[in-house]
Amino acid sequence: MNIHSKLPRVGTNIFTIMSGLATELKAINLGQGLPDFPMEPRLHELVTKAMRDGFNQYAPMPGWLPLREAIAEKIDYLYNTKINPGSEITITPGGTYAIYTAFTTILQPGDEVIVFEPSYDSYVPNIEVNGATAILVPLKVPGYGIDWEAVDKALSPRTKAILINSPHNPTGAVLSESDMLELQKRVAGTGIFIISDEVYEHLIFDGLAHQSVMRYPALLERSFVCFSFGKVYNCTGWKLGYCVAPAALSAEFRKIHQFNAFSCNTPVQVGLAGFLSDKEAYLSLSSMMQQKRDYFISLMKDTRFTLQESFGSYFICGTYERISDESDKELAIRLTKEYGVATIPVSAFYQDGTDNKVLRFCFAKKEETLELAVERLKKL
Ligand code: PMP
Ligand code: GLN
């Protein structure tokens, strides 16, 4: 049987390759973004209790209402924005699914979507599978800020959406208030949608405020804002997230969702609804992750890598001009095989494989894991 592939250029993604190699070679995995420390025991207990209490059947299609109410309360508290939990929040099986569903909701063949590179690897295939085209705009180097003049050049009558991601994977860059206002200027009076990937919402450092689309009514009215519980609560394997969008956009989003996953894991939703009623659940997250970033930076001073700045996410990038002139992929594989440390080559976040010789390190790890990994990296 022959399949006419919908994604002919796509192979196995880099996270699968590097985690596979790390497992096979028993390397320390600073590659794929997943914590190796235990998640919050209270959340674990609440979900276990929900299962024991019999919350084991299908949840409502848009999500468990008390969870959507808790999310709306959090949004009001953090961003001073009123969101209707009934019509504007949909619980999804993870952030990636929310982004895919948002694209599938709005895109028609021939549409264009502006995507900044380096970019998380699911965006472009999500766009292409819908018959649309990604218009790639490089982020500025160094710093990975948005080049707004380049955005002006990329805009066209076919532009259907702009994808933003802050805090940013893989670089840890964050958008500023002035970026959000630049974006607002460009979309005002157009039919352009925003898809905002905010899965690292609570993992932002150095006292910076997360510039959620939720703070900007003129952006929110045209946005699908996507989140991940897995990422912020250190339970990536639970695969639960949500999408916030105005009622009319959410209604169309739900038409796609109801014939795909239909609904999400019930006990996890029930447990999270209880967990989120305590604000500490999200207010404590950035300082815990910032400590890990700072510890990793201090350890890496004894290596010959040059770390770039990271203001959020699980990640920090580093260059290796003092170590080798290999391609980033070659070095990532050699590091795993010969030194027992897996990382992610940042060229995987460019459609044309642009190699600026940068590796991404995940610091969402126990201190002892970071210490052991850096002991090995020092030998380079
Ligand atoms: N967007 C970005 C930028 C991510 O790093 C991730 C993490 N995998 C996701 C979306 C999706 O998260 P989830 O595991 O909830 O699908
Ligand atoms: N978001 C994580 C990363 O960038 C994991 C992605 C995945 O496994 N698909 O590493």
Short mmCIF file of C-alpha atoms and ligand atoms in Angstrom, two decimals:
data_model
loop_
_atom_site.label_atom_id
_atom_site.label_comp_id
_atom_site.label_asym_id
_atom_site.label_seq_id
_atom_site.Cartn_x
_atom_site.Cartn_y
_atom_site.Cartn_z
CA MET A 1 0.00 0.00 0.00
CA ASN A 2 1.29 3.46 -0.85
CA ILE A 3 0.57 6.45 1.30
CA HIS A 4 0.68 9.90 -0.26
CA SER A 5 2.43 11.45 2.75
CA LYS A 6 0.97 14.60 4.24
CA LEU A 7 4.36 15.37 5.76
CA PRO A 8 6.89 14.11 3.21
CA ARG A 9 9.82 16.09 4.65
CA VAL A 10 9.31 14.96 8.22
CA GLY A 11 11.25 12.17 9.91
CA THR A 12 11.55 11.08 13.54
CA ASN A 13 11.83 14.18 15.70
CA ILE A 14 14.97 15.18 17.55
CA PHE A 15 13.54 14.59 21.05
CA THR A 16 12.77 10.97 20.18
CA ILE A 17 16.22 10.48 18.65
CA MET A 18 18.21 12.02 21.51
CA SER A 19 16.16 10.46 24.32
CA GLY A 20 16.38 7.10 22.54
CA LEU A 21 20.16 7.40 22.34
CA ALA A 22 20.37 8.54 25.98
CA THR A 23 18.36 5.52 27.14
CA GLU A 24 20.32 3.10 24.98
CA LEU A 25 23.67 4.42 26.19
CA LYS A 26 22.53 5.18 29.76
CA ALA A 27 23.61 8.80 29.27
CA ILE A 28 22.45 11.67 31.47
CA ASN A 29 19.59 13.26 29.58
CA LEU A 30 19.85 17.06 29.44
CA GLY A 31 18.12 16.86 26.05
CA GLN A 32 14.35 16.43 25.98
CA GLY A 33 12.55 18.83 28.30
CA LEU A 34 11.45 16.65 31.18
CA PRO A 35 12.18 16.99 34.89
CA ASP A 36 13.85 14.11 36.75
CA PHE A 37 12.75 15.31 40.20
CA PRO A 38 9.48 14.27 41.85
CA MET A 39 6.37 16.29 41.17
CA GLU A 40 4.42 18.01 43.93
CA PRO A 41 3.19 15.24 46.31
CA ARG A 42 -0.03 17.15 47.07
CA LEU A 43 -1.06 17.12 43.41
CA HIS A 44 -0.25 13.45 43.24
CA GLU A 45 -2.48 12.82 46.28
CA LEU A 46 -5.34 14.89 44.88
CA VAL A 47 -5.33 12.95 41.61
CA THR A 48 -5.12 9.60 43.44
CA LYS A 49 -8.02 10.70 45.64
CA ALA A 50 -10.05 11.67 42.56
CA MET A 51 -9.56 8.15 41.18
CA ARG A 52 -10.53 6.60 44.53
CA ASP A 53 -13.56 8.89 44.72
CA GLY A 54 -14.79 7.48 41.42
CA PHE A 55 -13.92 10.26 38.96
CA ASN A 56 -13.01 7.76 36.30
CA GLN A 57 -15.50 8.30 33.47
CA TYR A 58 -15.52 10.79 30.59
CA ALA A 59 -15.23 14.42 31.61
CA PRO A 60 -17.40 16.97 29.76
CA MET A 61 -16.09 17.73 26.25
CA PRO A 62 -14.74 21.26 27.05
CA GLY A 63 -13.25 20.08 30.36
CA TRP A 64 -14.11 19.63 34.05
CA LEU A 65 -15.90 22.88 34.93
CA PRO A 66 -14.29 23.42 38.39
CA LEU A 67 -10.88 23.23 36.68
CA ARG A 68 -11.92 25.79 34.08
CA GLU A 69 -13.21 28.00 36.90
CA ALA A 70 -9.89 27.69 38.75
CA ILE A 71 -8.02 28.66 35.55
CA ALA A 72 -10.28 31.70 35.04
CA GLU A 73 -9.60 32.79 38.62
CA LYS A 74 -5.87 32.42 38.13
CA ILE A 75 -6.00 34.49 34.92
CA ASP A 76 -7.97 37.21 36.70
CA TYR A 77 -5.47 37.22 39.58
CA LEU A 78 -2.32 37.24 37.41
CA TYR A 79 -3.40 39.30 34.39
CA ASN A 80 -6.45 41.19 35.62
CA THR A 81 -8.55 39.76 32.79
CA LYS A 82 -12.01 38.22 33.01
CA ILE A 83 -12.32 34.96 31.07
CA ASN A 84 -15.59 33.03 30.90
CA PRO A 85 -14.81 29.48 32.09
CA GLY A 86 -17.89 28.13 30.35
CA SER A 87 -17.26 29.43 26.85
CA GLU A 88 -13.62 30.55 26.63
CA ILE A 89 -11.49 27.75 28.12
CA THR A 90 -11.10 24.27 26.65
CA ILE A 91 -9.06 21.58 28.42
CA THR A 92 -6.86 19.61 25.99
CA PRO A 93 -4.54 16.59 26.10
CA GLY A 94 -1.44 18.79 26.31
CA GLY A 95 -0.19 22.06 24.90
CA THR A 96 0.94 20.59 21.57
CA TYR A 97 -2.59 19.34 20.91
CA ALA A 98 -4.01 22.77 21.77
CA ILE A 99 -1.68 24.42 19.24
CA TYR A 100 -2.47 21.82 16.56
CA THR A 101 -6.20 22.22 17.14
CA ALA A 102 -5.95 26.02 16.97
CA PHE A 103 -4.15 25.81 13.61
CA THR A 104 -6.66 23.27 12.30
CA THR A 105 -9.51 25.52 13.42
CA ILE A 106 -8.39 28.53 11.40
CA LEU A 107 -6.21 27.39 8.49
CA GLN A 108 -7.35 26.85 4.90
CA PRO A 109 -5.08 25.63 2.07
CA GLY A 110 -2.99 28.51 0.75
CA ASP A 111 -2.96 30.46 4.02
CA GLU A 112 0.32 31.70 5.47
CA VAL A 113 1.45 31.68 9.09
CA ILE A 114 4.40 33.70 10.38
CA VAL A 115 6.68 31.56 12.55
CA PHE A 116 9.87 32.78 14.23
CA GLU A 117 12.96 30.58 14.05
CA PRO A 118 14.41 28.79 15.91
CA SER A 119 10.99 27.34 16.69
CA TYR A 120 9.51 24.42 18.60
CA ASP A 121 9.39 21.55 16.16
CA SER A 122 5.65 20.88 16.00
CA TYR A 123 4.54 24.26 14.62
CA VAL A 124 5.57 23.96 10.98
CA PRO A 125 4.28 20.39 10.47
CA ASN A 126 1.00 21.48 12.14
CA ILE A 127 0.71 24.28 9.58
CA GLU A 128 1.68 22.15 6.59
CA VAL A 129 -0.65 19.28 7.42
CA ASN A 130 -3.44 21.84 7.06
CA GLY A 131 -2.28 22.78 3.54
CA ALA A 132 -0.93 26.15 4.68
CA THR A 133 2.60 27.57 4.47
CA ALA A 134 4.90 28.69 7.26
CA ILE A 135 6.64 31.99 6.53
CA LEU A 136 9.84 31.73 8.53
CA VAL A 137 11.26 34.85 10.16
CA PRO A 138 14.63 34.45 11.91
CA LEU A 139 14.95 35.76 15.46
CA LYS A 140 17.81 38.21 15.90
CA VAL A 141 21.16 36.78 16.96
CA PRO A 142 22.39 37.32 19.66
CA GLY A 143 19.45 37.58 22.07
CA TYR A 144 16.75 35.95 19.91
CA GLY A 145 14.50 39.04 19.89
CA ILE A 146 11.90 39.65 17.18
CA ASP A 147 12.98 41.72 14.18
CA TRP A 148 9.78 43.70 13.60
CA GLU A 149 10.98 45.08 10.25
CA ALA A 150 11.41 41.51 9.07
CA VAL A 151 7.84 40.82 10.22
CA ASP A 152 6.62 43.74 8.09
CA LYS A 153 8.31 42.16 5.07
CA ALA A 154 6.80 38.75 5.83
CA LEU A 155 3.20 39.99 6.18
CA SER A 156 1.03 39.47 3.09
CA PRO A 157 -2.66 39.41 2.18
CA ARG A 158 -2.48 35.64 2.79
CA THR A 159 -1.20 35.95 6.38
CA LYS A 160 -3.77 34.12 8.50
CA ALA A 161 -1.88 33.94 11.78
CA ILE A 162 1.27 34.77 13.71
CA LEU A 163 2.69 32.25 16.16
CA ILE A 164 4.46 33.58 19.25
CA ASN A 165 6.14 31.61 22.03
CA SER A 166 7.28 33.18 25.30
CA PRO A 167 9.16 32.04 27.35
CA HIS A 168 10.78 30.57 24.29
CA ASN A 169 11.83 27.03 23.51
CA PRO A 170 14.71 26.44 22.75
CA THR A 171 16.37 29.75 23.70
CA GLY A 172 14.78 30.93 26.97
CA ALA A 173 14.17 34.37 25.40
CA VAL A 174 11.04 36.23 26.54
CA LEU A 175 8.86 38.82 24.84
CA SER A 176 8.74 42.32 26.32
CA GLU A 177 5.83 44.70 26.65
CA SER A 178 7.16 46.64 23.67
CA ASP A 179 7.13 43.44 21.57
CA MET A 180 3.49 42.91 22.46
CA LEU A 181 2.66 46.49 21.47
CA GLU A 182 4.53 46.08 18.17
CA LEU A 183 2.50 42.95 17.51
CA GLN A 184 -0.70 44.74 18.44
CA LYS A 185 0.08 47.55 15.98
CA ARG A 186 0.61 45.13 13.13
CA VAL A 187 -2.56 43.08 13.59
CA ALA A 188 -4.93 45.98 14.39
CA GLY A 189 -7.70 46.15 11.79
CA THR A 190 -6.64 42.90 10.07
CA GLY A 191 -8.11 39.39 10.16
CA ILE A 192 -4.85 37.94 11.49
CA PHE A 193 -5.11 35.48 14.38
CA ILE A 194 -2.48 35.02 17.09
CA ILE A 195 -1.52 31.62 18.38
CA SER A 196 0.38 32.18 21.59
CA ASP A 197 2.34 29.26 23.02
CA GLU A 198 2.64 30.07 26.71
CA VAL A 199 3.42 26.62 28.05
CA TYR A 200 6.30 28.04 30.16
CA GLU A 201 4.05 30.80 31.57
CA HIS A 202 5.16 30.35 35.19
CA LEU A 203 8.81 29.60 34.46
CA ILE A 204 10.13 33.14 34.00
CA PHE A 205 13.15 34.49 35.87
CA ASP A 206 14.90 37.56 37.25
CA GLY A 207 11.66 39.20 38.38
CA LEU A 208 10.40 39.64 34.80
CA ALA A 209 6.63 39.68 34.27
CA HIS A 210 5.27 37.15 31.78
CA GLN A 211 3.82 39.16 28.90
CA SER A 212 0.78 36.98 28.35
CA VAL A 213 -1.53 37.81 25.48
CA MET A 214 -4.08 37.78 28.28
CA ARG A 215 -2.85 41.24 29.36
CA TYR A 216 -3.67 42.78 25.97
CA PRO A 217 -7.41 42.85 25.12
CA ALA A 218 -6.74 43.91 21.52
CA LEU A 219 -4.60 40.78 21.06
CA LEU A 220 -6.74 38.44 23.13
CA GLU A 221 -9.80 39.11 20.93
CA ARG A 222 -7.99 37.34 18.05
CA SER A 223 -5.95 34.77 20.01
CA PHE A 224 -5.76 31.13 20.88
CA VAL A 225 -3.57 31.03 24.00
CA CYS A 226 -2.12 27.57 24.69
CA PHE A 227 -0.87 26.15 28.00
CA SER A 228 0.51 22.90 29.44
CA PHE A 229 0.00 21.59 32.98
CA GLY A 230 2.64 18.94 32.33
CA LYS A 231 5.37 21.53 31.86
CA VAL A 232 4.63 23.79 34.80
CA TYR A 233 3.78 21.05 37.33
CA ASN A 234 6.64 18.72 36.41
CA CYS A 235 4.39 15.92 35.21
CA THR A 236 5.01 16.04 31.45
CA GLY A 237 3.74 12.46 31.13
CA TRP A 238 0.25 13.50 32.21
CA LYS A 239 -0.23 15.38 28.91
CA LEU A 240 -2.85 17.88 29.97
CA GLY A 241 -3.17 21.50 28.85
CA TYR A 242 -5.74 24.06 27.79
CA CYS A 243 -6.58 26.71 25.25
CA VAL A 244 -8.06 30.11 26.11
CA ALA A 245 -9.82 31.90 23.25
CA PRO A 246 -12.82 34.23 22.83
CA ALA A 247 -16.18 32.41 22.80
CA ALA A 248 -16.66 32.42 19.00
CA LEU A 249 -13.12 31.12 18.43
CA SER A 250 -13.47 28.54 21.21
CA ALA A 251 -16.73 27.30 19.68
CA GLU A 252 -14.93 26.52 16.39
CA PHE A 253 -11.95 25.07 18.28
CA ARG A 254 -14.32 22.71 20.11
CA LYS A 255 -15.81 21.50 16.82
CA ILE A 256 -12.38 20.06 15.98
CA HIS A 257 -11.64 18.89 19.53
CA GLN A 258 -14.95 17.04 19.95
CA PHE A 259 -14.18 14.74 17.02
CA ASN A 260 -10.57 14.20 17.99
CA ALA A 261 -9.81 13.60 21.70
CA PHE A 262 -13.39 14.64 22.66
CA SER A 263 -12.45 14.92 26.35
CA CYS A 264 -9.43 14.56 28.64
CA ASN A 265 -8.26 12.50 31.59
CA THR A 266 -10.86 13.05 34.34
CA PRO A 267 -8.97 12.35 37.60
CA VAL A 268 -6.09 14.62 36.58
CA GLN A 269 -8.56 17.44 35.89
CA VAL A 270 -10.34 16.91 39.21
CA GLY A 271 -7.02 16.85 41.09
CA LEU A 272 -5.73 19.99 39.37
CA ALA A 273 -8.95 21.88 40.14
CA GLY A 274 -8.29 21.34 43.86
CA PHE A 275 -4.57 22.03 43.54
CA LEU A 276 -4.99 25.39 41.78
CA SER A 277 -7.20 26.72 44.55
CA ASP A 278 -3.94 27.46 46.42
CA LYS A 279 -2.09 30.31 44.66
CA GLU A 280 1.26 29.00 45.91
CA ALA A 281 0.78 26.20 43.39
CA TYR A 282 1.80 28.61 40.64
CA LEU A 283 3.46 31.47 42.49
CA SER A 284 6.32 29.28 43.76
CA LEU A 285 7.30 27.84 40.39
CA SER A 286 9.58 30.47 38.91
CA SER A 287 11.93 30.76 41.90
CA MET A 288 12.37 26.98 42.09
CA MET A 289 13.27 26.80 38.39
CA GLN A 290 15.43 29.94 38.51
CA GLN A 291 17.54 28.30 41.23
CA LYS A 292 18.15 25.41 38.89
CA ARG A 293 19.10 27.73 36.04
CA ASP A 294 21.52 29.62 38.30
CA TYR A 295 23.05 26.44 39.68
CA PHE A 296 23.59 25.06 36.18
CA ILE A 297 25.19 28.34 35.04
CA SER A 298 27.55 28.31 38.04
CA LEU A 299 28.60 24.71 37.33
CA MET A 300 29.09 25.31 33.61
CA LYS A 301 31.66 28.09 34.31
CA ASP A 302 34.20 25.28 34.69
CA THR A 303 33.58 23.99 31.16
CA ARG A 304 34.58 25.42 27.80
CA PHE A 305 30.98 25.98 26.70
CA THR A 306 29.77 29.60 26.46
CA LEU A 307 26.24 29.83 27.78
CA GLN A 308 23.77 32.31 26.32
CA GLU A 309 21.19 34.09 28.48
CA SER A 310 17.95 32.35 29.46
CA PHE A 311 15.10 34.29 31.05
CA GLY A 312 12.55 31.49 31.18
CA SER A 313 11.55 27.89 30.26
CA TYR A 314 13.48 24.71 31.16
CA PHE A 315 16.30 25.54 28.77
CA ILE A 316 19.55 27.37 28.24
CA CYS A 317 21.64 27.32 25.08
CA GLY A 318 25.40 27.24 24.76
CA THR A 319 27.99 27.61 22.02
CA TYR A 320 31.17 25.56 21.84
CA GLU A 321 33.66 27.49 19.70
CA ARG A 322 36.39 26.73 22.27
CA ILE A 323 35.73 22.99 22.00
CA SER A 324 35.22 21.98 18.40
CA ASP A 325 34.09 23.03 14.93
CA GLU A 326 31.82 20.01 14.45
CA SER A 327 28.20 20.53 13.46
CA ASP A 328 25.84 20.74 16.42
CA LYS A 329 24.28 17.37 15.53
CA GLU A 330 27.67 15.66 15.33
CA LEU A 331 28.71 17.11 18.65
CA ALA A 332 25.39 16.22 20.34
CA ILE A 333 25.75 12.60 19.23
CA ARG A 334 29.43 12.42 20.19
CA LEU A 335 28.70 13.93 23.60
CA THR A 336 26.09 11.27 24.22
CA LYS A 337 28.25 8.41 23.00
CA GLU A 338 31.65 9.40 24.37
CA TYR A 339 30.83 11.53 27.41
CA GLY A 340 27.41 10.19 28.44
CA VAL A 341 25.51 13.49 28.27
CA ALA A 342 22.57 14.02 25.90
CA THR A 343 21.64 17.54 24.69
CA ILE A 344 19.59 18.91 21.78
CA PRO A 345 21.27 20.46 18.70
CA VAL A 346 19.51 23.77 18.03
CA SER A 347 19.72 23.28 14.23
CA ALA A 348 16.75 20.93 14.71
CA PHE A 349 14.63 24.02 15.42
CA TYR A 350 15.30 25.46 11.93
CA GLN A 351 13.49 24.12 8.87
CA ASP A 352 16.62 24.44 6.72
CA GLY A 353 18.86 23.03 9.48
CA THR A 354 20.72 26.34 10.02
CA ASP A 355 23.61 25.41 12.27
CA ASN A 356 24.87 28.26 14.44
CA LYS A 357 26.73 25.64 16.50
CA VAL A 358 24.50 25.85 19.53
CA LEU A 359 23.37 23.10 21.90
CA ARG A 360 20.30 23.28 24.16
CA PHE A 361 20.61 22.06 27.75
CA CYS A 362 17.60 21.25 29.96
CA PHE A 363 18.30 22.36 33.55
CA ALA A 364 14.98 21.09 34.98
CA LYS A 365 16.90 18.38 36.82
CA LYS A 366 17.97 17.39 40.33
CA GLU A 367 21.15 19.15 41.51
CA GLU A 368 23.02 15.85 41.56
CA THR A 369 22.07 15.20 37.91
CA LEU A 370 23.36 18.61 36.87
CA GLU A 371 26.58 18.07 38.87
CA LEU A 372 27.21 14.66 37.33
CA ALA A 373 26.51 15.94 33.82
CA VAL A 374 28.82 18.93 34.19
CA GLU A 375 31.59 16.74 35.65
CA ARG A 376 31.48 14.91 32.32
CA LEU A 377 31.21 18.09 30.20
CA LYS A 378 34.33 19.46 31.93
CA LYS A 379 36.38 16.73 30.25
CA LEU A 380 35.76 18.30 26.83
N1 PMP B 1 5.21 24.19 23.25
C1 PMP B 1 6.47 24.20 23.65
C2 PMP B 1 7.31 25.37 23.29
C3 PMP B 1 6.98 23.15 24.40
O1 PMP B 1 8.26 23.16 24.77
C4 PMP B 1 6.13 22.08 24.74
C5 PMP B 1 6.68 20.98 25.56
N2 PMP B 1 6.61 19.74 25.05
C6 PMP B 1 4.82 22.11 24.30
C7 PMP B 1 4.38 23.18 23.55
C8 PMP B 1 3.80 21.05 24.55
O2 PMP B 1 3.56 20.62 25.79
P1 PMP B 1 2.70 19.33 26.08
O3 PMP B 1 3.64 18.30 26.57
O4 PMP B 1 1.71 19.77 27.10
O5 PMP B 1 2.02 18.93 24.80
N1 GLN B 2 8.97 20.36 24.97
C1 GLN B 2 9.97 19.36 25.23
C2 GLN B 2 11.26 19.75 24.58
O1 GLN B 2 11.35 20.71 23.86
C3 GLN B 2 9.55 17.99 24.83
C4 GLN B 2 9.02 17.89 23.48
C5 GLN B 2 8.61 16.54 23.05
O2 GLN B 2 8.97 15.56 23.66
N2 GLN B 2 7.86 16.49 22.01
O3 GLN B 2 12.23 19.09 24.83
#
